[in-house]
mmCIF file of C-alpha atoms in Angstrom:
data_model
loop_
_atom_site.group_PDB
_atom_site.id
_atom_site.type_symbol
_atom_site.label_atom_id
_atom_site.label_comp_id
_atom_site.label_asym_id
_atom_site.label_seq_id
_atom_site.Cartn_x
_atom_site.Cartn_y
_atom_site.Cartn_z
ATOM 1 C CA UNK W 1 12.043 -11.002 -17.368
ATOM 2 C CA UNK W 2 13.387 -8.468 -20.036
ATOM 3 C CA UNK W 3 11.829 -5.425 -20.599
ATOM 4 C CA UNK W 4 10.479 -4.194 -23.978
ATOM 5 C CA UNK W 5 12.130 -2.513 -26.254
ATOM 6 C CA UNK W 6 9.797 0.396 -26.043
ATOM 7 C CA UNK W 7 10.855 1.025 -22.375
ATOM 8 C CA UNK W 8 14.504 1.230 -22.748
ATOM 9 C CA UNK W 9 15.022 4.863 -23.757
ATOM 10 C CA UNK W 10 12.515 6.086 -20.863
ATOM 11 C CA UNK W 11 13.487 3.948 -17.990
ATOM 12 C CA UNK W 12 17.270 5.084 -18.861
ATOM 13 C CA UNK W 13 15.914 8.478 -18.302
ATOM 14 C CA UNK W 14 13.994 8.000 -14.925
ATOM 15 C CA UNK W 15 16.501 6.310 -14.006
ATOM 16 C CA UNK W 16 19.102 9.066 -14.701
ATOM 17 C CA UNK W 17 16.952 11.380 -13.158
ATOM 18 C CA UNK W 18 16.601 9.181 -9.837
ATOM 19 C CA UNK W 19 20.371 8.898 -9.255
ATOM 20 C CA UNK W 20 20.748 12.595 -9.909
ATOM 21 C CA UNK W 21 18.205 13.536 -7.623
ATOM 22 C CA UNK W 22 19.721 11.286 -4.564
ATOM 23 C CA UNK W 23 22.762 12.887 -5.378
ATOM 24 C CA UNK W 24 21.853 16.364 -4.838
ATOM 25 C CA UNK W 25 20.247 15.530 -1.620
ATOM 26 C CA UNK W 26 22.905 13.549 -0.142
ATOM 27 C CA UNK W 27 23.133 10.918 2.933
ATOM 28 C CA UNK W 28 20.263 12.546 4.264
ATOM 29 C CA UNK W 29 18.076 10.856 1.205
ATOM 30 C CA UNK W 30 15.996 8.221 1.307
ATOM 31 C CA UNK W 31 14.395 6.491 -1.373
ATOM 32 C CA UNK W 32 11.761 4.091 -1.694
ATOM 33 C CA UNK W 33 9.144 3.321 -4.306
ATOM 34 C CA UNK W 34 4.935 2.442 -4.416
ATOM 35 C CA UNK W 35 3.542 0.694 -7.470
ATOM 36 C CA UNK W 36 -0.538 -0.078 -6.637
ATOM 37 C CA UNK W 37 -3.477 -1.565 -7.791
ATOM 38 C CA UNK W 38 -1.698 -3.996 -10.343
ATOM 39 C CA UNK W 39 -4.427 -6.162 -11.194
ATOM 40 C CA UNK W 40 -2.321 -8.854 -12.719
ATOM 41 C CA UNK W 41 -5.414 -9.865 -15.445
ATOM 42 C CA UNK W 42 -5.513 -6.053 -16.647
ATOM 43 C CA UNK W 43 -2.003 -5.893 -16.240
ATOM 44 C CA UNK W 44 0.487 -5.545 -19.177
ATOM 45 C CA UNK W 45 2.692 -7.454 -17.046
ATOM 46 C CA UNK W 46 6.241 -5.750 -17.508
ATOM 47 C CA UNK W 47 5.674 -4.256 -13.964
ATOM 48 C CA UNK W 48 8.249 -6.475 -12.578
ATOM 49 C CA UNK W 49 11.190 -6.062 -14.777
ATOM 50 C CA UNK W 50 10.697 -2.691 -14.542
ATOM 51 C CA UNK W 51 10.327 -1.912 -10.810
ATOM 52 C CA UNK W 52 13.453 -4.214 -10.441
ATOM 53 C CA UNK W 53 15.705 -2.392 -12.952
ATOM 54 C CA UNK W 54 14.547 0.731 -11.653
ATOM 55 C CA UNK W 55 15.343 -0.625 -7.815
ATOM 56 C CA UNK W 56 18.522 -2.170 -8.385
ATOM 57 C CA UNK W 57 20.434 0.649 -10.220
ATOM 58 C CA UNK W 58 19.702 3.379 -7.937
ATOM 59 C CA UNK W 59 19.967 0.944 -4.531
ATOM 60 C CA UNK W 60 15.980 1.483 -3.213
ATOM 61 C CA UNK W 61 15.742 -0.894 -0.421
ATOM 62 C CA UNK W 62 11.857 -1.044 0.007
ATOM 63 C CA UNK W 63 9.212 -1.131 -2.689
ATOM 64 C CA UNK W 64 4.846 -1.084 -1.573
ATOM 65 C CA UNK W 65 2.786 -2.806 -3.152
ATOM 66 C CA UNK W 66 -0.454 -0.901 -2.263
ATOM 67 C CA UNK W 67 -2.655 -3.418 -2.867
ATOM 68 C CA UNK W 68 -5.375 -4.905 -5.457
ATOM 69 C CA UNK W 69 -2.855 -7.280 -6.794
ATOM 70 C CA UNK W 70 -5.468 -9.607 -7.812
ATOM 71 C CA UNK W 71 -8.801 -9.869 -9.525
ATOM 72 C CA UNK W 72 -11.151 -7.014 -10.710
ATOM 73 C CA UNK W 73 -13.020 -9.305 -12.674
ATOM 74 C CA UNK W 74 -16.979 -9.489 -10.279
ATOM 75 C CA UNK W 75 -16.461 -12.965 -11.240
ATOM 76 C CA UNK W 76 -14.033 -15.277 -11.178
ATOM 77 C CA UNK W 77 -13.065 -18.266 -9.366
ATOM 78 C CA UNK W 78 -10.389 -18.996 -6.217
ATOM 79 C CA UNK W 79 -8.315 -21.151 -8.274
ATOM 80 C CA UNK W 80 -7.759 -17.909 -11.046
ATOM 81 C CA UNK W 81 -6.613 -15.382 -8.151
ATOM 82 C CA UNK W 82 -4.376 -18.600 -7.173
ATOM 83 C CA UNK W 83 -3.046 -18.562 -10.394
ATOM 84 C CA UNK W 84 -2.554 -14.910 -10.558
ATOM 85 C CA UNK W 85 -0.605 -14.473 -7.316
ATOM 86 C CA UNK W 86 1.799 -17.522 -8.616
ATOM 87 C CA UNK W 87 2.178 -15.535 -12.100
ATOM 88 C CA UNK W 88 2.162 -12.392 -10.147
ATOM 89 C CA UNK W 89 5.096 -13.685 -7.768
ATOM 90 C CA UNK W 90 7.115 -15.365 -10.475
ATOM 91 C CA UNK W 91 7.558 -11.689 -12.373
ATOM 92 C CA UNK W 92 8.574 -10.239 -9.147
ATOM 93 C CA UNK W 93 10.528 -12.582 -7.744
ATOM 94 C CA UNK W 94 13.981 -10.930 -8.793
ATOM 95 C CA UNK W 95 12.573 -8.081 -5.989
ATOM 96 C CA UNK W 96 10.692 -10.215 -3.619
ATOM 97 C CA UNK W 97 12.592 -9.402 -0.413
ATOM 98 C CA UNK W 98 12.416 -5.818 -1.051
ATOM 99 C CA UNK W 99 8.297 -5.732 -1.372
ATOM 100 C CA UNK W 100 6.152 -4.708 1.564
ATOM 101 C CA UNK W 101 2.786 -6.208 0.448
ATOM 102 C CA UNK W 102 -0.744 -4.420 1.610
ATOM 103 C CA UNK W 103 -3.975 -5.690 1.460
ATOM 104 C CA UNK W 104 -6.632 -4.573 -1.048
ATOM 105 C CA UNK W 105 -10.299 -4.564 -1.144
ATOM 106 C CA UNK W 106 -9.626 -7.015 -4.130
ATOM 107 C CA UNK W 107 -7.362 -8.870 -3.344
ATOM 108 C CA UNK W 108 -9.182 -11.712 -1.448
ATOM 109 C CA UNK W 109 -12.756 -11.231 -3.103
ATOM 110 C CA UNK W 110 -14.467 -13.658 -6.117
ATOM 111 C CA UNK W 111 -17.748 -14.587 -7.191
ATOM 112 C CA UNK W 112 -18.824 -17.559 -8.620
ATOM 113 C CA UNK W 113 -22.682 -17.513 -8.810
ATOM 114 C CA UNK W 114 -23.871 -15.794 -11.696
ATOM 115 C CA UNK W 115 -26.116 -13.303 -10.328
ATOM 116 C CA UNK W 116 -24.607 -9.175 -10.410
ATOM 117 C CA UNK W 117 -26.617 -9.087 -6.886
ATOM 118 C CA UNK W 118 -23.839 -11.228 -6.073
ATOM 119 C CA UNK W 119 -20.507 -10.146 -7.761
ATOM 120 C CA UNK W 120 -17.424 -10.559 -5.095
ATOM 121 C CA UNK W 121 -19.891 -11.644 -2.474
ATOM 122 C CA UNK W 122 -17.160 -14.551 -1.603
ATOM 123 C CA UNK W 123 -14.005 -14.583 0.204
ATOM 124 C CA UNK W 124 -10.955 -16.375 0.124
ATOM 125 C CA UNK W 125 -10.303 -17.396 3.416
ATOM 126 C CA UNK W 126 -7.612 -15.720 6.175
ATOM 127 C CA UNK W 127 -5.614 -19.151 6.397
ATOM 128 C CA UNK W 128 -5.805 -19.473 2.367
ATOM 129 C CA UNK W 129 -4.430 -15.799 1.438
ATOM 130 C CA UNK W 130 -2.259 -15.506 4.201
ATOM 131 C CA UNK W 131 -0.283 -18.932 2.562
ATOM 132 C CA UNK W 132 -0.504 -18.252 -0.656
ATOM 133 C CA UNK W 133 -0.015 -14.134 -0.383
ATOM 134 C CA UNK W 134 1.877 -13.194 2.691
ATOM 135 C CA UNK W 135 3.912 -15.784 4.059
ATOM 136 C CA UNK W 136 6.714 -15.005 2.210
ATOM 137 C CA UNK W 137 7.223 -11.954 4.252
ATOM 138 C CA UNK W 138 8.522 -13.746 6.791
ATOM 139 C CA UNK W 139 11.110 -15.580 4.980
ATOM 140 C CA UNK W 140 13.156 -12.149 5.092
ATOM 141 C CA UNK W 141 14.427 -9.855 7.832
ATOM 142 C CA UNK W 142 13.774 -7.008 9.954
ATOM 143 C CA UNK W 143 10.064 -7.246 9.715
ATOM 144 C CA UNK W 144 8.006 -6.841 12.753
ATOM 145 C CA UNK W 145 4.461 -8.469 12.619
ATOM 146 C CA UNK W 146 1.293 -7.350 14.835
ATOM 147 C CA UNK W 147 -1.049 -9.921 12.240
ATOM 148 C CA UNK W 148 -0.063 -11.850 8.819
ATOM 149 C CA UNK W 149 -1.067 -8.264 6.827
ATOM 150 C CA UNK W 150 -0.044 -5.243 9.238
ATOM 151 C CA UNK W 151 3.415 -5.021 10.332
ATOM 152 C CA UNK W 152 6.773 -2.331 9.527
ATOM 153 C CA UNK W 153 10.489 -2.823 8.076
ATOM 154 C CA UNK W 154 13.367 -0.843 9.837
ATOM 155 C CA UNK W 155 15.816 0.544 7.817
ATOM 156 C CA UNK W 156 18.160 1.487 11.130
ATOM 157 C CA UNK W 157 21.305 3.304 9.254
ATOM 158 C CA UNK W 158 18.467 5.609 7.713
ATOM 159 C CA UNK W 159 16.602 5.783 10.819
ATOM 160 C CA UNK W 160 13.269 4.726 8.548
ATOM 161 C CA UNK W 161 10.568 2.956 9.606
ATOM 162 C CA UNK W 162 7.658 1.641 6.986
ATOM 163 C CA UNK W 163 4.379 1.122 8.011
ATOM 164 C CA UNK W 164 2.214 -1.306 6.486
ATOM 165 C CA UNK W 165 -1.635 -1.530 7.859
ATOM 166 C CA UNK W 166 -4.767 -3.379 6.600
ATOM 167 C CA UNK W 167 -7.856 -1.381 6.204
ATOM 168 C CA UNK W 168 -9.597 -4.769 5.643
ATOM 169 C CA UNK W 169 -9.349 -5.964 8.876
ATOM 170 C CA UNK W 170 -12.058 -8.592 9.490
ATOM 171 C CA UNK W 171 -13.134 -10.230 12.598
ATOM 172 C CA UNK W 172 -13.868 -13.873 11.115
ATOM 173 C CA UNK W 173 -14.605 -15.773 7.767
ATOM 174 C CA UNK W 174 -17.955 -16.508 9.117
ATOM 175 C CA UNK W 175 -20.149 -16.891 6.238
ATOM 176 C CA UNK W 176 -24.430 -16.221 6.254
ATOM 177 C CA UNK W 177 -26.485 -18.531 4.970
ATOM 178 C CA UNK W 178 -25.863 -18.014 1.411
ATOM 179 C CA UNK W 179 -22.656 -19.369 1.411
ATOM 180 C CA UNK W 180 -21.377 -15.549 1.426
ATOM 181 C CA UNK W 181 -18.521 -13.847 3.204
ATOM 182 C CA UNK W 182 -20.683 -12.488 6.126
ATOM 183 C CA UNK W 183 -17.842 -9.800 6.592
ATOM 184 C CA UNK W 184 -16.849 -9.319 3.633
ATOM 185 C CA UNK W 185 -13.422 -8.101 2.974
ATOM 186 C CA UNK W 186 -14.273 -6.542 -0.611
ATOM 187 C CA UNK W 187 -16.694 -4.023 1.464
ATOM 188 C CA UNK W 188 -15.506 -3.502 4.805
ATOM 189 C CA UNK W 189 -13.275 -1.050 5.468
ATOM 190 C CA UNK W 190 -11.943 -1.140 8.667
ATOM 191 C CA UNK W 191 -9.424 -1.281 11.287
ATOM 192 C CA UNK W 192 -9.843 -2.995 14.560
ATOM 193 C CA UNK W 193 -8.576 -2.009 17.765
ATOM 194 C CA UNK W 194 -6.132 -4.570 17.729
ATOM 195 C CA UNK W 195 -4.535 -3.217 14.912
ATOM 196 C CA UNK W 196 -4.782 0.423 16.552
ATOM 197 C CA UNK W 197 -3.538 -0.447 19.512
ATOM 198 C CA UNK W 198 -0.272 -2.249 17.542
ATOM 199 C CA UNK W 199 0.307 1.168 15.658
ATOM 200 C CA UNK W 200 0.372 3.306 18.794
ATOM 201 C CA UNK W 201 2.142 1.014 21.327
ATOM 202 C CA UNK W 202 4.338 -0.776 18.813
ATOM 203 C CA UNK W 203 5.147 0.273 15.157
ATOM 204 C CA UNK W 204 5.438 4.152 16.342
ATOM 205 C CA UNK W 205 7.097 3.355 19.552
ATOM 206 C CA UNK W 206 10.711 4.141 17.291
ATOM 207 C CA UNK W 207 13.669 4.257 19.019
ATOM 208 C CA UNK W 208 14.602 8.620 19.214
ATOM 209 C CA UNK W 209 13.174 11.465 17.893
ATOM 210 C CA UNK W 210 15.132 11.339 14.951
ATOM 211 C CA UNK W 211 13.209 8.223 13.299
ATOM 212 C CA UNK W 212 10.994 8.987 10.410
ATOM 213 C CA UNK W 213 8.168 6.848 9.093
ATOM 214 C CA UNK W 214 6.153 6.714 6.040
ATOM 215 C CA UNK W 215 2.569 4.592 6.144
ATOM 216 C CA UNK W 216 0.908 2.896 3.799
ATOM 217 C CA UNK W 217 -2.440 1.353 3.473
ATOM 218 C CA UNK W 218 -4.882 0.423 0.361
ATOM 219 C CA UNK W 219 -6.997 3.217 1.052
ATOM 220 C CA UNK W 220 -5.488 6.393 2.301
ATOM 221 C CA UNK W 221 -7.984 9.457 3.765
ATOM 222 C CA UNK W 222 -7.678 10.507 -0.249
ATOM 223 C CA UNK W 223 -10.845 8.258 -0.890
ATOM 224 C CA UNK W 224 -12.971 9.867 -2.647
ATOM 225 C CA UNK W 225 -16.216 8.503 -1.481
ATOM 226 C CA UNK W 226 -16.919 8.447 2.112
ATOM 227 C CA UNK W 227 -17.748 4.962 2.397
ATOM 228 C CA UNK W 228 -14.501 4.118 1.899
ATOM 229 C CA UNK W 229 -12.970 5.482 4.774
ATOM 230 C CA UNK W 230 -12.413 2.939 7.390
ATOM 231 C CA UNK W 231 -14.715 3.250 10.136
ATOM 232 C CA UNK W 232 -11.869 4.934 12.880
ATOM 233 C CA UNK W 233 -10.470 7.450 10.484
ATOM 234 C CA UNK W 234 -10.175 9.669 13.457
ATOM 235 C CA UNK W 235 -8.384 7.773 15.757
ATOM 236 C CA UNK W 236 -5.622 6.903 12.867
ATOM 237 C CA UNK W 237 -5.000 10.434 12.401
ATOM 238 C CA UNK W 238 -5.224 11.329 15.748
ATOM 239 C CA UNK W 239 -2.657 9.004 16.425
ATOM 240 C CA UNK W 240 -0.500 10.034 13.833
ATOM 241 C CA UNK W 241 -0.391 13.663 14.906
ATOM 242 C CA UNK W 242 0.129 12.859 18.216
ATOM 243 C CA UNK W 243 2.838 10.846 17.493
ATOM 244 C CA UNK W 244 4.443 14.102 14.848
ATOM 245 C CA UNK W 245 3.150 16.730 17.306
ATOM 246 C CA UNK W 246 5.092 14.579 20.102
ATOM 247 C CA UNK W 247 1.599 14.878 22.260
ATOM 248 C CA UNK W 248 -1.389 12.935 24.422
ATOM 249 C CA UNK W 249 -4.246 11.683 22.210
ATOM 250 C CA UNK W 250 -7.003 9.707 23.219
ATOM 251 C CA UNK W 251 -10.331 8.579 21.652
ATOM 252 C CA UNK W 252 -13.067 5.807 21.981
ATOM 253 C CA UNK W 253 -15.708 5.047 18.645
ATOM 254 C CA UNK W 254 -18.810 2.996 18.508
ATOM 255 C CA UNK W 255 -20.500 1.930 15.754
ATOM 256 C CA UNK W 256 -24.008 -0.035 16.481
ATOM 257 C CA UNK W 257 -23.897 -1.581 13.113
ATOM 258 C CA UNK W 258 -20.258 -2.829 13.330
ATOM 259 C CA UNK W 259 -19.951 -3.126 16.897
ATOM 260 C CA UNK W 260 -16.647 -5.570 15.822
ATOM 261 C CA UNK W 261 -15.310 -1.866 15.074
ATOM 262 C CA UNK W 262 -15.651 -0.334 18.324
ATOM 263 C CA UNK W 263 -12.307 0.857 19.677
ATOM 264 C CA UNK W 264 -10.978 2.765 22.830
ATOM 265 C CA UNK W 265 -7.096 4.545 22.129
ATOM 266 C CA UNK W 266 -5.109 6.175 24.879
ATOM 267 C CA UNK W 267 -1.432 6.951 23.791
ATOM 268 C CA UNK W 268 1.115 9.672 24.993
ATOM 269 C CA UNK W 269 4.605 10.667 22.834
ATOM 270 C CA UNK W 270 5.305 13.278 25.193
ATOM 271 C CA UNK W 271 9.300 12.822 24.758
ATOM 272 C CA UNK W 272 8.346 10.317 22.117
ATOM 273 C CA UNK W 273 7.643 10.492 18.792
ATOM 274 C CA UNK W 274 9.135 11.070 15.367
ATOM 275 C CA UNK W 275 9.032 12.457 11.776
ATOM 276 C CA UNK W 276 5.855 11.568 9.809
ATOM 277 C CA UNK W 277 6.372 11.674 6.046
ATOM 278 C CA UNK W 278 3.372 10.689 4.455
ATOM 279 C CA UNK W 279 0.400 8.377 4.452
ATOM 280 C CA UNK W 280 0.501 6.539 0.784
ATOM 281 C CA UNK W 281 -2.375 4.644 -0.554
ATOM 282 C CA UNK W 282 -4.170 3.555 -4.122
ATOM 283 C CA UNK W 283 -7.321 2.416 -5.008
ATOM 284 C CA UNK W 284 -8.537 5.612 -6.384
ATOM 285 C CA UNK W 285 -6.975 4.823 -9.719
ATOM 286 C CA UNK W 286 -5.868 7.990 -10.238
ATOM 287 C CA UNK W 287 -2.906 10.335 -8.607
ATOM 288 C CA UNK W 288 -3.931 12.715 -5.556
ATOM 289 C CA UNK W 289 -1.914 15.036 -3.674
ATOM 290 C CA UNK W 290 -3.908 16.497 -0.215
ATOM 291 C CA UNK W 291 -3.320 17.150 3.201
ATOM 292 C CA UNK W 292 -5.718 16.074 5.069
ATOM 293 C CA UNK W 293 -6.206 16.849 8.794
ATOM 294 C CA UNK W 294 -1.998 17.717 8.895
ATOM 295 C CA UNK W 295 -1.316 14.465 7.410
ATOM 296 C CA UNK W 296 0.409 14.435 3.951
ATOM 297 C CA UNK W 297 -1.654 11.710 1.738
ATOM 298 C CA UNK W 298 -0.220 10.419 -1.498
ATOM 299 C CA UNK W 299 -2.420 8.172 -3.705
ATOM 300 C CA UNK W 300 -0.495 6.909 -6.788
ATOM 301 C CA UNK W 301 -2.676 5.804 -9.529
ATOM 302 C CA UNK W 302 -3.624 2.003 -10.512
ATOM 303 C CA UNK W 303 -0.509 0.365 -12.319
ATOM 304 C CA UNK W 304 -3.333 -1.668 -14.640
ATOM 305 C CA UNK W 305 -3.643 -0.120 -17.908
ATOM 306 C CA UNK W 306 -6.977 -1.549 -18.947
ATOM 307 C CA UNK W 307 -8.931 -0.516 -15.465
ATOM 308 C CA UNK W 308 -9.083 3.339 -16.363
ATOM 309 C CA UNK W 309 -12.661 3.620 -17.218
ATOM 310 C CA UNK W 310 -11.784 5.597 -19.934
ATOM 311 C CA UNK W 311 -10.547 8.400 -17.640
ATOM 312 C CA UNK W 312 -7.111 7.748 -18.914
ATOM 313 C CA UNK W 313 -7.004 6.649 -23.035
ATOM 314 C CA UNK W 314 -3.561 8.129 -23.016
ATOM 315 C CA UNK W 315 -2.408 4.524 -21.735
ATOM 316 C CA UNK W 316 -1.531 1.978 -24.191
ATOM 317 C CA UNK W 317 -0.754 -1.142 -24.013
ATOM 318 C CA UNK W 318 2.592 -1.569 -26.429
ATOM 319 C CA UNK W 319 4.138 1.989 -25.051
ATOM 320 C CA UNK W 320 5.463 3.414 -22.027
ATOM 321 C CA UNK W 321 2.297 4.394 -20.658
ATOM 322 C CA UNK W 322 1.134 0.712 -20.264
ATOM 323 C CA UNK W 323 2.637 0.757 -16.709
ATOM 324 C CA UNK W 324 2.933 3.826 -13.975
ATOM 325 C CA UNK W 325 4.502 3.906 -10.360
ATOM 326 C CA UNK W 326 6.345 6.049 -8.178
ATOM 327 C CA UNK W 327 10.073 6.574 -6.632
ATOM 328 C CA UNK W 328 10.297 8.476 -3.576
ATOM 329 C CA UNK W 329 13.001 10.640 -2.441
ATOM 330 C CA UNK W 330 12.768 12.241 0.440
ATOM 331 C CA UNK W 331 15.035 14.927 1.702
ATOM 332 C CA UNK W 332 14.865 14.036 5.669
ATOM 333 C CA UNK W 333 16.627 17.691 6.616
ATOM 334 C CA UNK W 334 14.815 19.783 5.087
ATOM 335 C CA UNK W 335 11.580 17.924 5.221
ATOM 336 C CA UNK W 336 10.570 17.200 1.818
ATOM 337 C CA UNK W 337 10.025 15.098 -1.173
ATOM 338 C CA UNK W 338 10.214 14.708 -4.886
ATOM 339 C CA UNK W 339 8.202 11.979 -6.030
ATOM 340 C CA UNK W 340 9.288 10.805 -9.931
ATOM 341 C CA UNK W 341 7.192 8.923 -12.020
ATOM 342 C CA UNK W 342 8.520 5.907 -13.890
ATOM 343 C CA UNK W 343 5.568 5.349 -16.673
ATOM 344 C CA UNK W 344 2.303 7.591 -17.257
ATOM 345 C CA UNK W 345 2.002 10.146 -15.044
ATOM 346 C CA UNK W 346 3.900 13.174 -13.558
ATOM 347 C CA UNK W 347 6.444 13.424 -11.061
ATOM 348 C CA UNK W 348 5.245 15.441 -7.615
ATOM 349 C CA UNK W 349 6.479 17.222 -4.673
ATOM 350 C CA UNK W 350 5.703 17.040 -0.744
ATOM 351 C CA UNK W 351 6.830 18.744 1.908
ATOM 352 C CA UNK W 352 6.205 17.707 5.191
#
């Protein structure tokens, strides 16, 4: 896909910028980028082009995709978010190996009674997204799978590990006697022990003390309301500082009204452990910048330019604000980051 006209003179310029800054830091930079919340309807649909021009002249291995590819509409059928993962796919098929794909809150959810009470009360099922959504992961290398949506990519010669994890981590497709997704993936925010116990035994088990990792889920601890925190918050970052602070954490959760999100943790990186960079999410739909419990948390606002509520009128479709995502560069030595913004926005810094 080309890119407009209207982009040319500022994606020459991030660009520019990008190279410059990877320059300056040296080997010991590494760069990857996180484009979010795309919903391909609401989408002006350059994304694509643009990510990929962006990728491919300044040699970024890895790209996120944080999630919400799909839908945003409260109703809408399976057969549309079908037809928006194949359009979806098509425009970023030039940069398909390089995408490490999360799962939204969206991105599996439709409704097709029309009754509000009932807006993205279905689900598409686990077998149904995982074919049509995530098996093409698996078509590329150096991926390492604990399920079809949580898994990491090692970059060894940068001694990088990414993190992907689902925060929509369901027991079943079971569905109540409406017809409706009795846990429903749209509303559930959670991560099972499974999934816990992959993250502390396997995808932070690196190889030395020199390994760095950067995480990324849908919804980081940036949420902004509280119900949106998965259900063992706690035990994620206690892991993660354990596994930075190169300590013993343990922890065990239960919930009565989610029992299916009870979990026990015992992990020790005494002698073990790495370098934590940063916990990146979306979601939000707007940019947010916290530490939170040690942890650095990056959310990078929604990449759709007509899901801004208003918040945003800046954006317009026909200029470069129609599209926004980020470039990381992270200085590994001296432990810290400049993040540059391709699109609407402003670039950011992290140290970590």
């Amino acid at each position: 896909m080309s890119i407009p006209f209207y982009w040319q003179e500022h994606i020459d310029k991030k660009i520019k910028q990008i190279v410059e800054k990877q320059n300056q830091i040296g080997k010991d930079c590494v760069s990857f980028a996180m484009i979010t919340d795309i919903h391909w309807s609401f989408n002006a649909q350059h994304c694509g082009a643009l990510l990929s021009k962006v990728m491919k002249e300044c040699n970024i291995p890895y790209f996120f995709n944080g999630g919400d590819t799909f839908a945003g509409f409260p109703f809408c059928s399976k057969e549309s978010i079908f037809q928006d993962i194949k359009n979806y796919r098509k425009a970023f098929e030039e940069i398909e190996e390089r995408c490490l794909l999360v799962m939204g809150n969206h991105d599996a959810a439709f409704t097709t009674k029309p009754d509000i009470s009932a807006c993205y009360n279905e689900n598409i099922s686990k077998a149904e997204l995982y074919d049509c959504y995530f098996s093409f992961l698996k078509n590329y290398p150096h991926r390492t799978f604990g399920d079809d949506a949580y898994y990491f990519v090692d970059d060894t010669a940068q001694k990088m590990r990414y993190i992907v994890l689902n925060t929509h981590d369901i027991p079943s497709d079971e569905k109540d006697e409406n017809g409706f997704a009795k846990y429903n993936s749209f509303r559930l925010f959670c991560i099972r022990e499974p999934q816990l116990q992959w993250l502390a035994l396997v995808a932070l088990d690196v190889p030395d003390k020199d390994w760095s990792v950067a995480l990324c889920s849908h919804e980081n601890p940036n949420v902004i309301s509280q119900k949106h925190l998965t259900r063992n918050n706690p035990i994620l970052t206690g892991i993660i500082n354990a596994f930075q602070n190169h300590t013993h954490f343990s922890m065990k959760t239960q919930f009565d009204d989610q029992p299916f999100c009870n979990a026990e943790i015992d992990v020790d990186y005494t002698e073990k452990g790495g370098n934590f960079i940063a916990w990146l999410g979306g979601h939000e739909h707007k940019d947010i910048l916290q530490t939170i419990d040690n942890i650095v948390c990056v959310t990078t606002r929604n990449d759709a330019v007509r899901l801004d509520g208003g918040s945003a009128p800046e954006r317009i479709i026909g200029t470069n604000t129609e599209h926004s995502f980020d470039v990381f560069l992270i200085d590994k030595q001296n432990r810290k980051g400049t993040i540059i913004r391709v699109g609407y926005g402003e670039d950011r810094e992290i140290t970590y």
